[in-house]
Each structure stands twice: as C-alpha cells, then as structure tokens.
Amino acid sequence: MEKISASSLLLLMLMFVLELEINLCVAINASSGCVAAERKALLKFKASLVNPTNRLSSWRDLNCCTWEGVTCDQVTGHVIKLDLRGNVSFDGYMKKAIFDDRLVGKSLDPSLRELKYLNYLDLSQNKFQGSRIPEFLGSMTELQYLNLSWCFLDGVVPDHLGNLSKLRSLDLHNNYGGLVSNDITWVSNFSSLEYLDLSRVNLSQTNDLVKVLNVLPSLSVLRLSWSSLNNNHLSHACINSSFLSHVYRLDLRGNSFHGEVPCFLSNMTSLRILDLSYNGYNTSHLQFLKVRNLVHLNLDGNQFEYESDWISELLRDNCRLESLSLSGNNFHGEISSVFNNISGCWSQNLKSLELSGNNFKGDLPNDLDKVKRLTFLRLSFSNISGEIPESLGNLSGLEVVDISNTKLVGLIPSSFRKLKALRWLGLSSNQLSGEIPESLGNLSGLEELDISYNKLVGLIPSSFRKLKALRLLSLSYNQLSGEIPIFLGQLSNLEDLGISGNLFNGTISEVHFDKLSKLKALSVSSNLITFKFRHGWVPSFQLNFLFMGSSDIGGQFPSWLQSQKTLVYLNLSNCGISGTLPSDIGYMLPLLKYLLMSRNSINGSLPDSFCNMIDLLVIDLSSNNLSGSMLECWQKFQGLRFLSLSSNELSGTIPKSIGGAGGLQWLLLNNNMLSGPIPSTLQNCTYLEALDVGENMLSGKIPAWIGNKQLSLFILKLRNNQFHGEIPRALCEASQLQVLDLGNNKLSGYIPHCIGNLSGMIEIKTPGLISYFHSLHQVFKGVVMEYSMNIIYLVNLDLSCNNLTGKIPLEMTNLRNLYGLNLSHNSLDGEIPAKIGDMTALESLDLSSNNLFGRIPNSLSNLYFLSHLNVSNNNLSGQIPTGKQLQTLGDHASYDGNPQLCGAPLQKRCPGDNSPNASNVKNHVEQDGDSMDKIWFCAFVVGGFGTGFWGFVGLLVFKRSFRQAYFGFTDELGNKILLATALLRRRISGVAFSYKYSRQTLACL
C-alpha cells in the first residue's frame, strides 16, 4: 500500500473540519429555529392574514419548525411543507357550508416565494376574498403538492403554473369565485402529475383537453366536475386506445355531455371509480360500461330510459362493483327485474345501490337478502308498491335504507329488529299502516328515523327511549295519538324533531326539552297539544326552524323565543296569540327569514324595530287585528319576496317605500282600510306575481304601469275600492294574468278588446311562492268563495258592478281556459257574442243587469262544464237554447227580467211549440215506457239488496271470528272519528272565515 503523503493527510483533515463546522452550523440553526429569511417570510405571510380563531398563535417562537402547519427538513432546516388547510363542514339545516378555523386574506402574499425549498403547499378551505392565483407561484419550482381548493379565488388560472414541472398533485376545485382556464396546455408540462382536480374551473373555451391529457402518463385521478365541458371537448378521445389508460378515478359530474356514454371508457383498464352523474347521457352500449375492474359507478341525473332489466344486465358483467347509483333517470318497468340475476357474482360484492327518482313499479322481490353485503339502499321517489319484504331484515349489514315517496302498504316489518347496523331509515310518504314496532327501539345505532306521511296509528313506542344516537325523528302527518312521552327530552343528540299533523294530546312543557341542547328544528303543528312553559324559561337549544302552526299556545308572543337568536323560520299561524308584537322583535330574531303568524288575534301596530328584520323573505301577518299605518321602511327589505298584511285594520296610504322592495313577488293588502292611490313606486317591483289590494278604500285611476311593468303578474285584484276612469289598455301587457278582478269600483268606458289576448287565461301556468298563500276571495258561481292552494286552478275575470259601456268584445271568446266570467251590473249593450261557446272551460257565466239584447247564442249549449248561468235583467229575446248541460240549470231566475225570452225553464212558451194534446200523448207513451223500466230496476235493486243484506247478517250470526272482527273494526273506527272530529274542530276554528261580513255582499254598493 502506498504511503499517504503529508499534503493528502492535511487535505483530509481540512475536509473533516469543514464538515464538522457545517454540521455544527446546522445544529445551531436547528436549535435556534429555521432559516432566518424563511422565518421572516412566514411572519410576513401571517401579517397578511386575518386570524379570527388565533390558529397561528404558535407563530412567534424562534424555532419556526415547531409552528403549527410548518414542517422543516431535518438536515438543512429549510421549510419544505406548509399545511394551513382550514376546516369546512356542511350545515344540513341552513343549507350552507361552514368554514371553521379559516384564515382570511385579501390575496396570497408574495412572501411565500421566499420559501424556495417548499415542496408541499396546502392553503385549502381558507378565504382570499375573490383574488387571483398569483403568478409568483410559478417560480416555486420545488413544489410537488399544491392545493388551493375552496379558497374563493377568481379570474384566469395563470399559465405560469406550468413551470412547476415536479408537481404530482394539483387541486383547484370549488373556488366559487369563478376560476377560468381558456387554454390548459400548461398542464402538459406536469409529466409526473398523478392527481388533477379542476372541478368548477370553467373550461368551456378549452380546445386541447384530449391532447393535454394524452401526455400525462402518470395521471391516476382526474376530476373535472361542473367544469362546463361538452361533447366537443372529448370528441377525439376514442381515437387513442391508451387514452387515460392509467386513470383509476374519473369524475365528469355536472357537465353538459349528452347522447351516448363515451366509448373510450372501454379502454380504461385501470378504472375503478367512474362518475358521469348530472349530464345528459341517454344511451349506452353496455360494453362501454363493462369495465372489468370497476368498483364504483355513478350515473345519477342523466336521461337513461331503459327497462329495468337493462340494469340487471349491467350488474351481471360487473362482478367487482361495490356501488351503483342510477338515481334521477327515467328507468322503468318492474323493480323486481333489476334483480333478475340476483344469484350472480355481483350480489356477493355490491354494498351500495341507489335507484331513487325513476319510474319503477311493482313489488320488491322477496329474495333481496341474497345481496349479502348491502349496506346502502335507496329506492325512493318511484311507483314501487306492495309490502316491504321481511327478507330485508336479514341484511344485517344495512346502514341506510330509504324507500320514501313510493306506494308501499302494510306494516313496518318486525324483521327490522335485526338491522343492528342501521343508521338511517326513511319510509316517509307511503301508505304504511299499523303501529310503530317496539322493536325499532332496539336499533341503538339509529341516527335518523323518518316515517312521516303514512297512516301509522297508536303511541310513540316506549322503547324509543333507548335511541340515544338519534339525531332526526320525524313522525309527522300520521294518525298517532296519546301524550308526548317525556323521555323524548332525554335524547340528547336529537337535532330535528317532527310530530306535526297527528292526534297527539296532553301538555308539552319545558321538561320535554330537558336535554335537547342540540335541537335545531322543531315541528309540532296541528295536534291537540297544549303548550305550557314556565315564565322565564330559557331553552338550552338554539333553533333554526320552528313549526308550531295550529297549536294551542294562547296568550302573548312566547317570551322564550327571545333567546332563539339563530331562528330562520318561524311559523306561529293559528295559535290563538293575542296582544301586541314585542317592541324589540327586530332585535330578538336577527337572522329570521320566514315569519308566519297569520290567523291570530294580534293587535296594535307593527313595532318600529320591525325595520331591522331586513333579511326577511316571507312575511305573513294576515287575519289579525293589526291597526295603524304601514311602516315606512320597506326599502330596506331587499330580499323580501312575499308580504301579506291582509284582513287586518290597517289604515292610511300604501307607503311609497314599498316600491323599494324590488324583489317582491306577492303583495297582499286586501281587506283593510287603506286609502289613497296605488303608489307609483310600486312599478319598481317588476317581479310581482300577485297584487291584491281589494276590499279597501283606494281611489284614483288604475295605473297603466301595472301592465307595462308587472309582466309576470298572474293575480290582480282591485275589487271593492273606489277606482275610477277607464280600464287601461296597457293592462293587457300583463298577459300572464289568470285572475283579474276589478269588480265593484267606479270604472267606466269600454272593455279593451285586447283582453282576449291574456295568455294566462288561455294556457295555465303555476306561479312561484304558492305554498305561502292561503286565502283569496272571489265571487264565483254567484257566491263569495275562498280559494287557497287551489288558486292555481282558478282562472277568473270579474269586471262586475262598474259603469262599463259598449259591447262585449268578440276577442274575449278566445279565453278558452277561463273558468269564471262576471260582467254583471254594468251598462253593456249589444248581443252576446255568437262564439261564446268557444269558451269551453266556463263553469260560471254572469251577464246579468246590463242592456244586452238579441238571442242567447245556441253555442252556449257547448259549455259542458257550466254550472252557474245568470243573464237576468237584460233585453234578451227569443227561445232559450236547449242542451244537455243547459237543461241541468233549471233555475228560471237566471233568465228573469227579459220579457221577450221564452222556452224552458220559463213558463212562457215560444210561438210554434207543439200543441198540448200532442205533447201529452207523447209524454204518456214515454211515461209508460219509463214505468216498465222503473219496475224492472226496482226489482233488481230490491233483490240484490236482500241477498247482500241477509248474507251479511248470516255471517254475523254464524261466524264468530267475523262477528268479532266486524265489531272491533266499528269500535276502532268510531274512536278515530271522535279524535278526527276534535282535531278538525280545532283546525276549523283557526281558519274561520275572516272576511268582514259587511263587505260580503254580491249587490253593488
């Protein structure tokens, strides 16, 4: 071996010393903190953020490598990872995302580019105020992971991101501010990219999607949901047989793809998860969906219209499939055909099956338990019928069962007691009967139970006290009875409790809510319950939704509601509440959006603090005793959609500020004592669908802008006021009108001919917000009638009790969907239009007390639905037309006051009628024939009755089981009738006809 020279030895010693110094420096650096320049950059980044929950409280020590979210290289001390992900959850009651511990900044601070060794950056679920993705990120070339999802970023995605050639994961999804990328060629630089999520990034202008995706050999997850893509973006994908061949997850949800499912799917041999939901696909060759290793397939919300056996074929050849979701399509046929191959290989692996929102029919198969690993089953919103098979209870792994909104009958199976893993059971909106099984209380893991809208009877099972995990319990709208058990107040996880629309009785007090601190929604409307809470009670919960309509509350506004600061929806309609509204109601309920307190006895004026409730969308204080003038602050209510103050004692003028509520769709102020003109500012409410100011003392002319501006108007009621002048022709521009009631005013002039162009009276359309509407009074068929939800089926034109002159416009006969026409008590002349028979939907026609002359048109006999006719007190002449429908209207008073009319039902015969003798002979012959028919008819009826009656009596006498069953049934029916009568009496008392009797007159004032 050669001897080591002195110089070589010296060199080795110097290298050792140098390495020692480096390690010493690193050790010192590691002990005192990260690199000083990087620590300074992090502090500058912190200063650019608002930190409401003090998440970054640890960002002050010298050693920044110990700061929350910061990771350093153990050797060099450089910052290599920055994970500041926020926390987002979804509030199912408020229907919005909740961001916990999120940071807020105006933009991404440039100080981040000083972190030159950073390879992992996650700022997701924070808020950067709609700022743009900064270009400097493209200079951070060490990045391998970049996540800016849920950051509220906006603008064009910069091409500079293409410089991040080492990137393996890029996630920009759900930036609702509106990220756009018109050219994504920059993505082609990511040769190592494995994960790409551009969901909700607008890619509609991208022309090179297929080309870019072809050069990403390592890509395994591709998510492009809600990205405004269409067929053109993937039109050339099938040319390359290796297109996306390594991708195991593909998400194209919520785009505009349509037609046939893309053929390139059959080449994606690595595909495990496929989501094509919420597109417009309607056809598919099964081979394109027969991806051998497919585990999860989602085709929800498309337009497939196949028979149910198509699903069976799909399942047969996808043996590894664990979840299949086909909800919201147009599949049809027998539901049992879906399970034709239930013994096939797929039944051994399938865990989740969603088929809701299709057109299946028939009974569920009895061998469903062969799908042994099923944990998730949704079959809701279809025409499935029959009983729930007992075999369903054998699927011990079931966690979610939803068969709501179908046509199921029978009992809830007792076998459900075996579903120990069940967390969610939804059987609402069916026709299930019988009692709720006690055994359901043994499902200790149950979190949500919805069996509302059925025909269930009996008590709430005592075993429900054991459902400690329960978060939702909905028993509403059945026929349940008895008192509400106190143990419900011990279910401490309960968030949503619904018992409305039953026959429950007794008293509810604060003890029923003892441990319900998590309660967010409470529905107790329409029962026989009395509510008694001690004065000063402050609940432990904070409600979002409260439904107590048609309940026995009584007294003044419930004081305990003052503590409910998060209340969004409040329904206290028909609750017997009296007194005034709290003076500070506007401060008590700062988040309230829906205020429903109609049909009470509330008096006094609206408090000034009401002006602070500017988030209100719906206000219904109708049918109370409110007095004074309307508030002058309506311009603050920018979100208001529905306002009803009808049937009160309000006075003064309609305030000009009402026009400031520009989004208003329904304005109901009828049956008050308002005066003055309709304010011109109301023309700013261009979305108005219903305007009812009838039964007041309003005056002036009908504004022309009602037709010019309110083009969506479908109800216009100005009845029983003091409007004068002519009917403006511009009113015809509100062509959607279905109800036009101008009766009992002082209008004059001609009826505009253009009124025959009102398309709403030719073709009916359903308006919005109809669910909040509960009362419209109309003179129909000669009486005052009250319409509620059925208002959508009413098409009525009432111009009665005015001073209108001229002829009935011929164009009016175009209104073929008009149900009621009332032109009575005017000064109209001329003849009744010959084509009045074209108005084939007419049920009520009143032309009385005018100056009409000539013959009644024969076409009137074509009105087969006509049940009320009044042409009295005119100058009509000639023979009254005959017809099958007209013969049912035998009231001669309908024709009185027309001396020249003749024929049935009047006593006056027309010239040329047959002689009495001939007529009598004919009548005798007809009567003889009728008599024989009647004799035979009576013989058959008596014989049939005798057979049935004595057969029934015989069964009662000789068949003991039948006798017991029959009398048991009658006893039970009697009890139900007694309970239902009591409940109906309660409800009717609250829906008492509130229309002022002094105005309930059909004669003109």
PDB file of N, CA and C in Angstrom, residues 640-666:
ATOM      1  N   LEU A 640     -87.083  40.676   0.313  1.00  0.00           N
ATOM      2  CA  LEU A 640     -88.473  40.298   0.563  1.00  0.00           C
ATOM      3  C   LEU A 640     -89.144  39.806  -0.714  1.00  0.00           C
ATOM      4  N   ARG A 641     -89.806  38.640  -0.601  1.00  0.00           N
ATOM      5  CA  ARG A 641     -90.491  38.045  -1.744  1.00  0.00           C
ATOM      6  C   ARG A 641     -92.008  37.965  -1.542  1.00  0.00           C
ATOM      7  N   PHE A 642     -92.446  37.820  -0.299  1.00  0.00           N
ATOM      8  CA  PHE A 642     -93.871  37.600  -0.020  1.00  0.00           C
ATOM      9  C   PHE A 642     -94.258  38.458   1.171  1.00  0.00           C
ATOM     10  N   LEU A 643     -95.277  39.317   1.000  1.00  0.00           N
ATOM     11  CA  LEU A 643     -95.771  40.162   2.073  1.00  0.00           C
ATOM     12  C   LEU A 643     -97.290  40.105   2.092  1.00  0.00           C
ATOM     13  N   SER A 644     -97.843  39.614   3.200  1.00  0.00           N
ATOM     14  CA  SER A 644     -99.298  39.566   3.360  1.00  0.00           C
ATOM     15  C   SER A 644     -99.675  40.214   4.686  1.00  0.00           C
ATOM     16  N   LEU A 645    -100.391  41.328   4.596  1.00  0.00           N
ATOM     17  CA  LEU A 645    -100.951  42.012   5.758  1.00  0.00           C
ATOM     18  C   LEU A 645    -102.466  42.093   5.600  1.00  0.00           C
ATOM     19  N   SER A 646    -103.031  41.195   4.836  1.00  0.00           N
ATOM     20  CA  SER A 646    -104.455  41.249   4.519  1.00  0.00           C
ATOM     21  C   SER A 646    -105.314  40.938   5.741  1.00  0.00           C
ATOM     22  N   SER A 647    -106.578  41.355   5.675  1.00  0.00           N
ATOM     23  CA  SER A 647    -107.566  41.087   6.723  1.00  0.00           C
ATOM     24  C   SER A 647    -107.087  41.557   8.088  1.00  0.00           C
ATOM     25  N   ASN A 648    -106.678  42.809   8.148  1.00  0.00           N
ATOM     26  CA  ASN A 648    -106.369  43.489   9.393  1.00  0.00           C
ATOM     27  C   ASN A 648    -107.191  44.770   9.444  1.00  0.00           C
ATOM     28  N   GLU A 649    -106.753  45.732  10.219  1.00  0.00           N
ATOM     29  CA  GLU A 649    -107.451  47.015  10.332  1.00  0.00           C
ATOM     30  C   GLU A 649    -106.499  48.164  10.051  1.00  0.00           C
ATOM     31  N   LEU A 650    -105.599  47.944   9.104  1.00  0.00           N
ATOM     32  CA  LEU A 650    -104.611  48.959   8.747  1.00  0.00           C
ATOM     33  C   LEU A 650    -105.288  50.121   8.029  1.00  0.00           C
ATOM     34  N   SER A 651    -104.776  51.296   8.270  1.00  0.00           N
ATOM     35  CA  SER A 651    -105.344  52.498   7.654  1.00  0.00           C
ATOM     36  C   SER A 651    -104.219  53.352   7.077  1.00  0.00           C
ATOM     37  N   GLY A 652    -104.611  54.506   6.533  1.00  0.00           N
ATOM     38  CA  GLY A 652    -103.629  55.353   5.882  1.00  0.00           C
ATOM     39  C   GLY A 652    -103.386  54.913   4.457  1.00  0.00           C
ATOM     40  N   THR A 653    -102.297  55.377   3.889  1.00  0.00           N
ATOM     41  CA  THR A 653    -101.979  55.073   2.496  1.00  0.00           C
ATOM     42  C   THR A 653    -100.960  53.940   2.409  1.00  0.00           C
ATOM     43  N   ILE A 654    -100.893  53.345   1.234  1.00  0.00           N
ATOM     44  CA  ILE A 654     -99.822  52.370   0.974  1.00  0.00           C
ATOM     45  C   ILE A 654     -98.527  53.162   0.849  1.00  0.00           C
ATOM     46  N   PRO A 655     -97.529  52.890   1.685  1.00  0.00           N
ATOM     47  CA  PRO A 655     -96.323  53.724   1.692  1.00  0.00           C
ATOM     48  C   PRO A 655     -95.538  53.638   0.381  1.00  0.00           C
ATOM     49  N   LYS A 656     -94.922  54.746   0.017  1.00  0.00           N
ATOM     50  CA  LYS A 656     -94.111  54.776  -1.197  1.00  0.00           C
ATOM     51  C   LYS A 656     -92.903  53.851  -1.091  1.00  0.00           C
ATOM     52  N   SER A 657     -92.439  53.623   0.140  1.00  0.00           N
ATOM     53  CA  SER A 657     -91.237  52.804   0.324  1.00  0.00           C
ATOM     54  C   SER A 657     -91.440  51.362  -0.117  1.00  0.00           C
ATOM     55  N   ILE A 658     -92.703  50.934  -0.303  1.00  0.00           N
ATOM     56  CA  ILE A 658     -92.956  49.557  -0.715  1.00  0.00           C
ATOM     57  C   ILE A 658     -92.312  49.265  -2.062  1.00  0.00           C
ATOM     58  N   GLY A 659     -92.167  50.304  -2.882  1.00  0.00           N
ATOM     59  CA  GLY A 659     -91.517  50.122  -4.179  1.00  0.00           C
ATOM     60  C   GLY A 659     -90.030  49.861  -4.072  1.00  0.00           C
ATOM     61  N   GLY A 660     -89.463  50.103  -2.886  1.00  0.00           N
ATOM     62  CA  GLY A 660     -88.041  49.840  -2.687  1.00  0.00           C
ATOM     63  C   GLY A 660     -87.732  48.379  -2.477  1.00  0.00           C
ATOM     64  N   ALA A 661     -88.750  47.595  -2.149  1.00  0.00           N
ATOM     65  CA  ALA A 661     -88.563  46.141  -2.019  1.00  0.00           C
ATOM     66  C   ALA A 661     -88.662  45.531  -3.411  1.00  0.00           C
ATOM     67  N   GLY A 662     -87.653  45.772  -4.198  1.00  0.00           N
ATOM     68  CA  GLY A 662     -87.704  45.474  -5.632  1.00  0.00           C
ATOM     69  C   GLY A 662     -87.869  44.021  -5.993  1.00  0.00           C
ATOM     70  N   GLY A 663     -87.582  43.104  -5.058  1.00  0.00           N
ATOM     71  CA  GLY A 663     -87.707  41.681  -5.359  1.00  0.00           C
ATOM     72  C   GLY A 663     -89.062  41.103  -5.016  1.00  0.00           C
ATOM     73  N   LEU A 664     -89.988  41.950  -4.569  1.00  0.00           N
ATOM     74  CA  LEU A 664     -91.297  41.484  -4.122  1.00  0.00           C
ATOM     75  C   LEU A 664     -92.040  40.764  -5.238  1.00  0.00           C
ATOM     76  N   GLN A 665     -92.603  39.578  -4.890  1.00  0.00           N
ATOM     77  CA  GLN A 665     -93.361  38.788  -5.863  1.00  0.00           C
ATOM     78  C   GLN A 665     -94.849  38.701  -5.508  1.00  0.00           C
ATOM     79  N   TRP A 666     -95.160  38.705  -4.215  1.00  0.00           N
ATOM     80  CA  TRP A 666     -96.554  38.653  -3.759  1.00  0.00           C
ATOM     81  C   TRP A 666     -96.787  39.796  -2.790  1.00  0.00           C
TER      82      TRP A 666
END
